[in-house]
PDB file of C-alpha atoms in Angstrom:
ATOM      1  CA  MET G 236       0.000   0.000   0.000  1.00  0.00           C
ATOM      2  CA  PHE G 237       1.087   3.556  -0.679  1.00  0.00           C
ATOM      3  CA  ASP G 238      -0.293   7.081  -0.793  1.00  0.00           C
ATOM      4  CA  MET G 239      -1.051   8.956  -3.997  1.00  0.00           C
ATOM      5  CA  LEU G 240      -0.889  12.662  -4.824  1.00  0.00           C
ATOM      6  CA  VAL G 241      -3.420  14.656  -6.868  1.00  0.00           C
ATOM      7  CA  LYS G 242      -2.869  18.157  -8.289  1.00  0.00           C
ATOM      8  CA  LEU G 243      -6.159  19.826  -7.485  1.00  0.00           C
ATOM      9  CA  TYR G 244      -5.462  22.854  -9.661  1.00  0.00           C
ATOM     10  CA  ASP G 245      -5.394  20.561 -12.724  1.00  0.00           C
ATOM     11  CA  LEU G 246      -8.897  19.175 -12.106  1.00  0.00           C
ATOM     12  CA  SER G 247     -11.700  20.075 -14.466  1.00  0.00           C
ATOM     13  CA  ASP G 248     -14.839  21.598 -12.940  1.00  0.00           C
ATOM     14  CA  GLU G 249     -16.946  19.329 -15.125  1.00  0.00           C
ATOM     15  CA  ILE G 250     -18.398  16.288 -13.411  1.00  0.00           C
ATOM     16  CA  ILE G 251     -19.098  13.689 -16.064  1.00  0.00           C
ATOM     17  CA  ASN G 252     -21.847  11.132 -15.368  1.00  0.00           C
ATOM     18  CA  LEU G 253     -23.782  13.281 -12.877  1.00  0.00           C
ATOM     19  CA  ASP G 254     -26.826  13.621 -15.160  1.00  0.00           C
ATOM     20  CA  GLU G 255     -26.832   9.883 -15.895  1.00  0.00           C
ATOM     21  CA  LEU G 256     -26.891   9.151 -12.170  1.00  0.00           C
ATOM     22  CA  LYS G 257     -29.771  11.595 -11.688  1.00  0.00           C
ATOM     23  CA  ASN G 258     -31.680   9.774 -14.437  1.00  0.00           C
ATOM     24  CA  GLU G 259     -31.178   6.550 -12.442  1.00  0.00           C
ATOM     25  CA  GLY G 260     -32.636   8.230  -9.343  1.00  0.00           C
ATOM     26  CA  ILE G 261     -29.220   8.600  -7.670  1.00  0.00           C
ATOM     27  CA  SER G 262     -28.312  11.905  -6.082  1.00  0.00           C
ATOM     28  CA  ILE G 263     -24.884  12.988  -4.869  1.00  0.00           C
ATOM     29  CA  LYS G 264     -24.863  15.577  -2.101  1.00  0.00           C
ATOM     30  CA  ARG G 265     -22.905  16.900   0.821  1.00  0.00           C
ATOM     31  CA  ALA G 266     -23.994  15.119   3.989  1.00  0.00           C
ATOM     32  CA  LEU G 267     -26.054  16.968   6.573  1.00  0.00           C
ATOM     33  CA  VAL G 268     -25.619  16.582  10.326  1.00  0.00           C
ATOM     34  CA  PRO G 269     -29.129  15.136  10.940  1.00  0.00           C
ATOM     35  CA  ASP G 270     -28.073  12.158   8.802  1.00  0.00           C
ATOM     36  CA  LYS G 271     -24.819  11.610  10.712  1.00  0.00           C
ATOM     37  CA  TYR G 272     -25.681   8.316  12.403  1.00  0.00           C
ATOM     38  CA  THR G 273     -27.336   6.880   9.304  1.00  0.00           C
ATOM     39  CA  ILE G 274     -24.124   7.500   7.353  1.00  0.00           C
ATOM     40  CA  ILE G 275     -21.822   6.297  10.131  1.00  0.00           C
ATOM     41  CA  ASN G 276     -23.848   3.085  10.496  1.00  0.00           C
ATOM     42  CA  TYR G 277     -23.781   2.600   6.724  1.00  0.00           C
ATOM     43  CA  ALA G 278     -19.978   2.895   6.683  1.00  0.00           C
ATOM     44  CA  LYS G 279     -19.648   0.496   9.613  1.00  0.00           C
ATOM     45  CA  ASN G 280     -22.109  -2.110   8.317  1.00  0.00           C
ATOM     46  CA  GLU G 281     -21.087  -2.037   4.638  1.00  0.00           C
ATOM     47  CA  PHE G 282     -17.346  -1.503   5.085  1.00  0.00           C
ATOM     48  CA  TYR G 283     -15.223  -1.090   8.241  1.00  0.00           C
ATOM     49  CA  GLU G 284     -15.561   0.181  11.778  1.00  0.00           C
ATOM     50  CA  GLN G 285     -12.498   2.410  11.211  1.00  0.00           C
ATOM     51  CA  TRP G 286     -14.235   4.045   8.251  1.00  0.00           C
ATOM     52  CA  ALA G 287     -17.240   4.765  10.459  1.00  0.00           C
ATOM     53  CA  GLY G 288     -14.915   6.579  12.857  1.00  0.00           C
ATOM     54  CA  GLU G 289     -13.522   8.640  10.006  1.00  0.00           C
ATOM     55  CA  CYS G 290     -17.054   9.474   8.818  1.00  0.00           C
ATOM     56  CA  ASP G 291     -17.845  10.661  12.324  1.00  0.00           C
ATOM     57  CA  VAL G 292     -14.967  13.148  12.184  1.00  0.00           C
ATOM     58  CA  ALA G 293     -16.220  14.509   8.838  1.00  0.00           C
ATOM     59  CA  PHE G 294     -19.270  15.891  10.651  1.00  0.00           C
ATOM     60  CA  SER G 295     -17.037  18.005  12.913  1.00  0.00           C
ATOM     61  CA  ASN G 296     -15.602  19.851   9.918  1.00  0.00           C
ATOM     62  CA  HIS G 297     -17.132  23.032   8.527  1.00  0.00           C
ATOM     63  CA  PRO G 298     -18.401  22.444   5.973  1.00  0.00           C
ATOM     64  CA  VAL G 299     -19.082  18.766   6.596  1.00  0.00           C
ATOM     65  CA  SER G 300     -16.377  16.912   4.655  1.00  0.00           C
ATOM     66  CA  CYS G 301     -18.490  13.962   3.531  1.00  0.00           C
ATOM     67  CA  PHE G 302     -20.468  13.455   0.354  1.00  0.00           C
ATOM     68  CA  ILE G 303     -23.052  10.721  -0.049  1.00  0.00           C
ATOM     69  CA  ALA G 304     -24.845   8.913  -2.850  1.00  0.00           C
ATOM     70  CA  VAL G 305     -28.546   8.321  -2.204  1.00  0.00           C
ATOM     71  CA  LYS G 306     -31.142   6.218  -4.041  1.00  0.00           C
ATOM     72  CA  ASP G 307     -34.704   5.691  -2.823  1.00  0.00           C
ATOM     73  CA  LYS G 308     -33.857   7.498   0.429  1.00  0.00           C
ATOM     74  CA  GLN G 309     -31.064   5.011   1.181  1.00  0.00           C
ATOM     75  CA  VAL G 310     -27.331   5.732   1.373  1.00  0.00           C
ATOM     76  CA  ILE G 311     -25.551   3.708  -1.309  1.00  0.00           C
ATOM     77  CA  GLY G 312     -22.123   5.357  -1.197  1.00  0.00           C
ATOM     78  CA  PHE G 313     -19.979   7.892   0.607  1.00  0.00           C
ATOM     79  CA  ALA G 314     -16.660   9.713   0.416  1.00  0.00           C
ATOM     80  CA  CYS G 315     -14.882  11.827   3.016  1.00  0.00           C
ATOM     81  CA  TYR G 316     -11.869  14.112   3.169  1.00  0.00           C
ATOM     82  CA  ASP G 317      -9.882  15.881   5.909  1.00  0.00           C
ATOM     83  CA  VAL G 318     -10.688  13.211   8.489  1.00  0.00           C
ATOM     84  CA  THR G 319      -7.571  11.238   9.441  1.00  0.00           C
ATOM     85  CA  ALA G 320      -5.291  14.068   8.368  1.00  0.00           C
ATOM     86  CA  LYS G 321      -5.638  17.453   6.694  1.00  0.00           C
ATOM     87  CA  GLY G 322      -5.397  17.259   2.935  1.00  0.00           C
ATOM     88  CA  TYR G 323      -6.281  13.569   2.743  1.00  0.00           C
ATOM     89  CA  PHE G 324      -9.101  12.082   0.666  1.00  0.00           C
ATOM     90  CA  GLY G 325     -10.860   8.996   1.970  1.00  0.00           C
ATOM     91  CA  PRO G 326     -12.341   6.764   3.044  1.00  0.00           C
ATOM     92  CA  THR G 327     -14.797   6.101   0.253  1.00  0.00           C
ATOM     93  CA  GLY G 328     -17.086   3.241  -0.637  1.00  0.00           C
ATOM     94  CA  VAL G 329     -20.070   2.283  -2.779  1.00  0.00           C
ATOM     95  CA  SER G 330     -22.440  -0.600  -2.062  1.00  0.00           C
ATOM     96  CA  LYS G 331     -21.612  -3.673  -4.158  1.00  0.00           C
ATOM     97  CA  ARG G 332     -24.955  -3.584  -5.933  1.00  0.00           C
ATOM     98  CA  TYR G 333     -24.259  -0.085  -7.296  1.00  0.00           C
ATOM     99  CA  ARG G 334     -20.626  -0.410  -8.308  1.00  0.00           C
ATOM    100  CA  GLY G 335     -19.739   0.211 -11.926  1.00  0.00           C
ATOM    101  CA  LEU G 336     -22.183   3.094 -12.407  1.00  0.00           C
ATOM    102  CA  GLY G 337     -19.621   5.856 -11.840  1.00  0.00           C
ATOM    103  CA  ILE G 338     -20.833   6.754  -8.345  1.00  0.00           C
ATOM    104  CA  GLY G 339     -17.370   6.432  -6.814  1.00  0.00           C
ATOM    105  CA  LYS G 340     -15.900   8.680  -9.492  1.00  0.00           C
ATOM    106  CA  VAL G 341     -18.467  11.417  -8.852  1.00  0.00           C
ATOM    107  CA  LEU G 342     -17.988  11.179  -5.074  1.00  0.00           C
ATOM    108  CA  LEU G 343     -14.213  11.426  -5.524  1.00  0.00           C
ATOM    109  CA  ILE G 344     -14.402  14.464  -7.788  1.00  0.00           C
ATOM    110  CA  LYS G 345     -16.958  16.224  -5.563  1.00  0.00           C
ATOM    111  CA  CYS G 346     -14.596  15.833  -2.595  1.00  0.00           C
ATOM    112  CA  LEU G 347     -11.508  16.917  -4.516  1.00  0.00           C
ATOM    113  CA  LEU G 348     -13.241  19.985  -5.964  1.00  0.00           C
ATOM    114  CA  SER G 349     -14.405  20.909  -2.467  1.00  0.00           C
ATOM    115  CA  MET G 350     -10.843  20.599  -1.200  1.00  0.00           C
ATOM    116  CA  ARG G 351      -9.676  22.897  -3.987  1.00  0.00           C
ATOM    117  CA  GLU G 352     -12.400  25.422  -3.119  1.00  0.00           C
ATOM    118  CA  GLU G 353     -11.217  25.312   0.493  1.00  0.00           C
ATOM    119  CA  GLY G 354      -7.706  26.317  -0.585  1.00  0.00           C
ATOM    120  CA  TYR G 355      -5.816  23.075  -1.101  1.00  0.00           C
ATOM    121  CA  GLY G 356      -3.453  22.812  -4.067  1.00  0.00           C
ATOM    122  CA  TYR G 357      -2.899  19.084  -3.652  1.00  0.00           C
ATOM    123  CA  ALA G 358      -4.725  16.149  -2.088  1.00  0.00           C
ATOM    124  CA  ILE G 359      -3.315  12.902  -0.787  1.00  0.00           C
ATOM    125  CA  ILE G 360      -5.214   9.673  -1.290  1.00  0.00           C
ATOM    126  CA  GLY G 361      -4.121   7.559   1.624  1.00  0.00           C
ATOM    127  CA  SER G 362      -3.212   3.896   1.705  1.00  0.00           C
ATOM    128  CA  VAL G 363      -4.111   2.948  -1.853  1.00  0.00           C
ATOM    129  CA  ALA G 364      -3.884  -0.676  -2.918  1.00  0.00           C
ATOM    130  CA  GLU G 365      -5.809  -2.192  -5.805  1.00  0.00           C
ATOM    131  CA  ALA G 366      -7.559   1.119  -6.647  1.00  0.00           C
ATOM    132  CA  ALA G 367      -4.349   2.812  -7.850  1.00  0.00           C
ATOM    133  CA  GLY G 368      -5.285   2.406 -11.514  1.00  0.00           C
ATOM    134  CA  PHE G 369      -8.684   4.012 -10.912  1.00  0.00           C
ATOM    135  CA  TYR G 370      -7.094   7.070  -9.270  1.00  0.00           C
ATOM    136  CA  GLU G 371      -4.418   7.366 -11.966  1.00  0.00           C
ATOM    137  CA  LYS G 372      -7.025   7.258 -14.724  1.00  0.00           C
ATOM    138  CA  THR G 373      -9.677   9.397 -13.038  1.00  0.00           C
ATOM    139  CA  VAL G 374      -7.659  12.266 -11.514  1.00  0.00           C
ATOM    140  CA  ASN G 375      -4.065  11.692 -12.727  1.00  0.00           C
ATOM    141  CA  ALA G 376      -2.954  10.679  -9.240  1.00  0.00           C
ATOM    142  CA  ILE G 377       0.673   9.623  -8.864  1.00  0.00           C
ATOM    143  CA  ALA G 378       2.195   7.250  -6.339  1.00  0.00           C
ATOM    144  CA  ILE G 379       4.197   8.752  -3.478  1.00  0.00           C
ATOM    145  CA  GLU G 380       7.267   6.582  -2.984  1.00  0.00           C
ATOM    146  CA  SER G 381       8.056   5.244   0.498  1.00  0.00           C
ATOM    147  CA  SER G 382       4.722   6.490   1.841  1.00  0.00           C
ATOM    148  CA  SER G 383       3.585   3.329   3.599  1.00  0.00           C
ATOM    149  CA  PRO G 384       2.379   3.141   6.326  1.00  0.00           C
ATOM    150  CA  GLY G 385       2.526   6.956   6.467  1.00  0.00           C
ATOM    151  CA  VAL G 386      -0.070   8.653   8.631  1.00  0.00           C
ATOM    152  CA  TYR G 387      -1.652   5.270   9.405  1.00  0.00           C
ATOM    153  CA  GLU G 388       1.441   4.059  11.254  1.00  0.00           C
ATOM    154  CA  ARG G 389      -0.187   4.898  14.595  1.00  0.00           C
ATOM    155  CA  LEU G 390      -3.228   2.664  14.064  1.00  0.00           C
ATOM    156  CA  ILE G 391      -3.792   0.187  16.870  1.00  0.00           C
ATOM    157  CA  ASP G 392      -3.742  -2.796  14.519  1.00  0.00           C
ATOM    158  CA  ASN G 393      -0.715  -1.643  12.506  1.00  0.00           C
TER     159      ASN G 393
END
């Protein structure tokens, strides 16, 4: 595993696939505090307890640093930034049933554009493994050599 770096000032403002998702009844929006526990429970039940903890932190940021994908009033995906460390993107996940529709890509770009609007020039995608190709293709992310375990070195189970 390694971290990856994204130049935020090179990102296009255009979010491809957003209209197609809307046509499928999927909305992408910044999370609101009243939905905090719904989103945290989703992250914990669908993915990992650690990701739920990171989602929790996103609700302490102003603005909330979590975007969600919703279909039929159910959370089907999420992405956070600035939770484990400033300038970091992640965690992010989409329910298995909805993978392959471009939801993860839209969540990623929404977060990265928000980071740019908040003044960041670069973003770090932490602890990337098999998703490296996705990040390279989607946002021209590059691997940061010797970056493992990086900020995650202090984890209890590391």
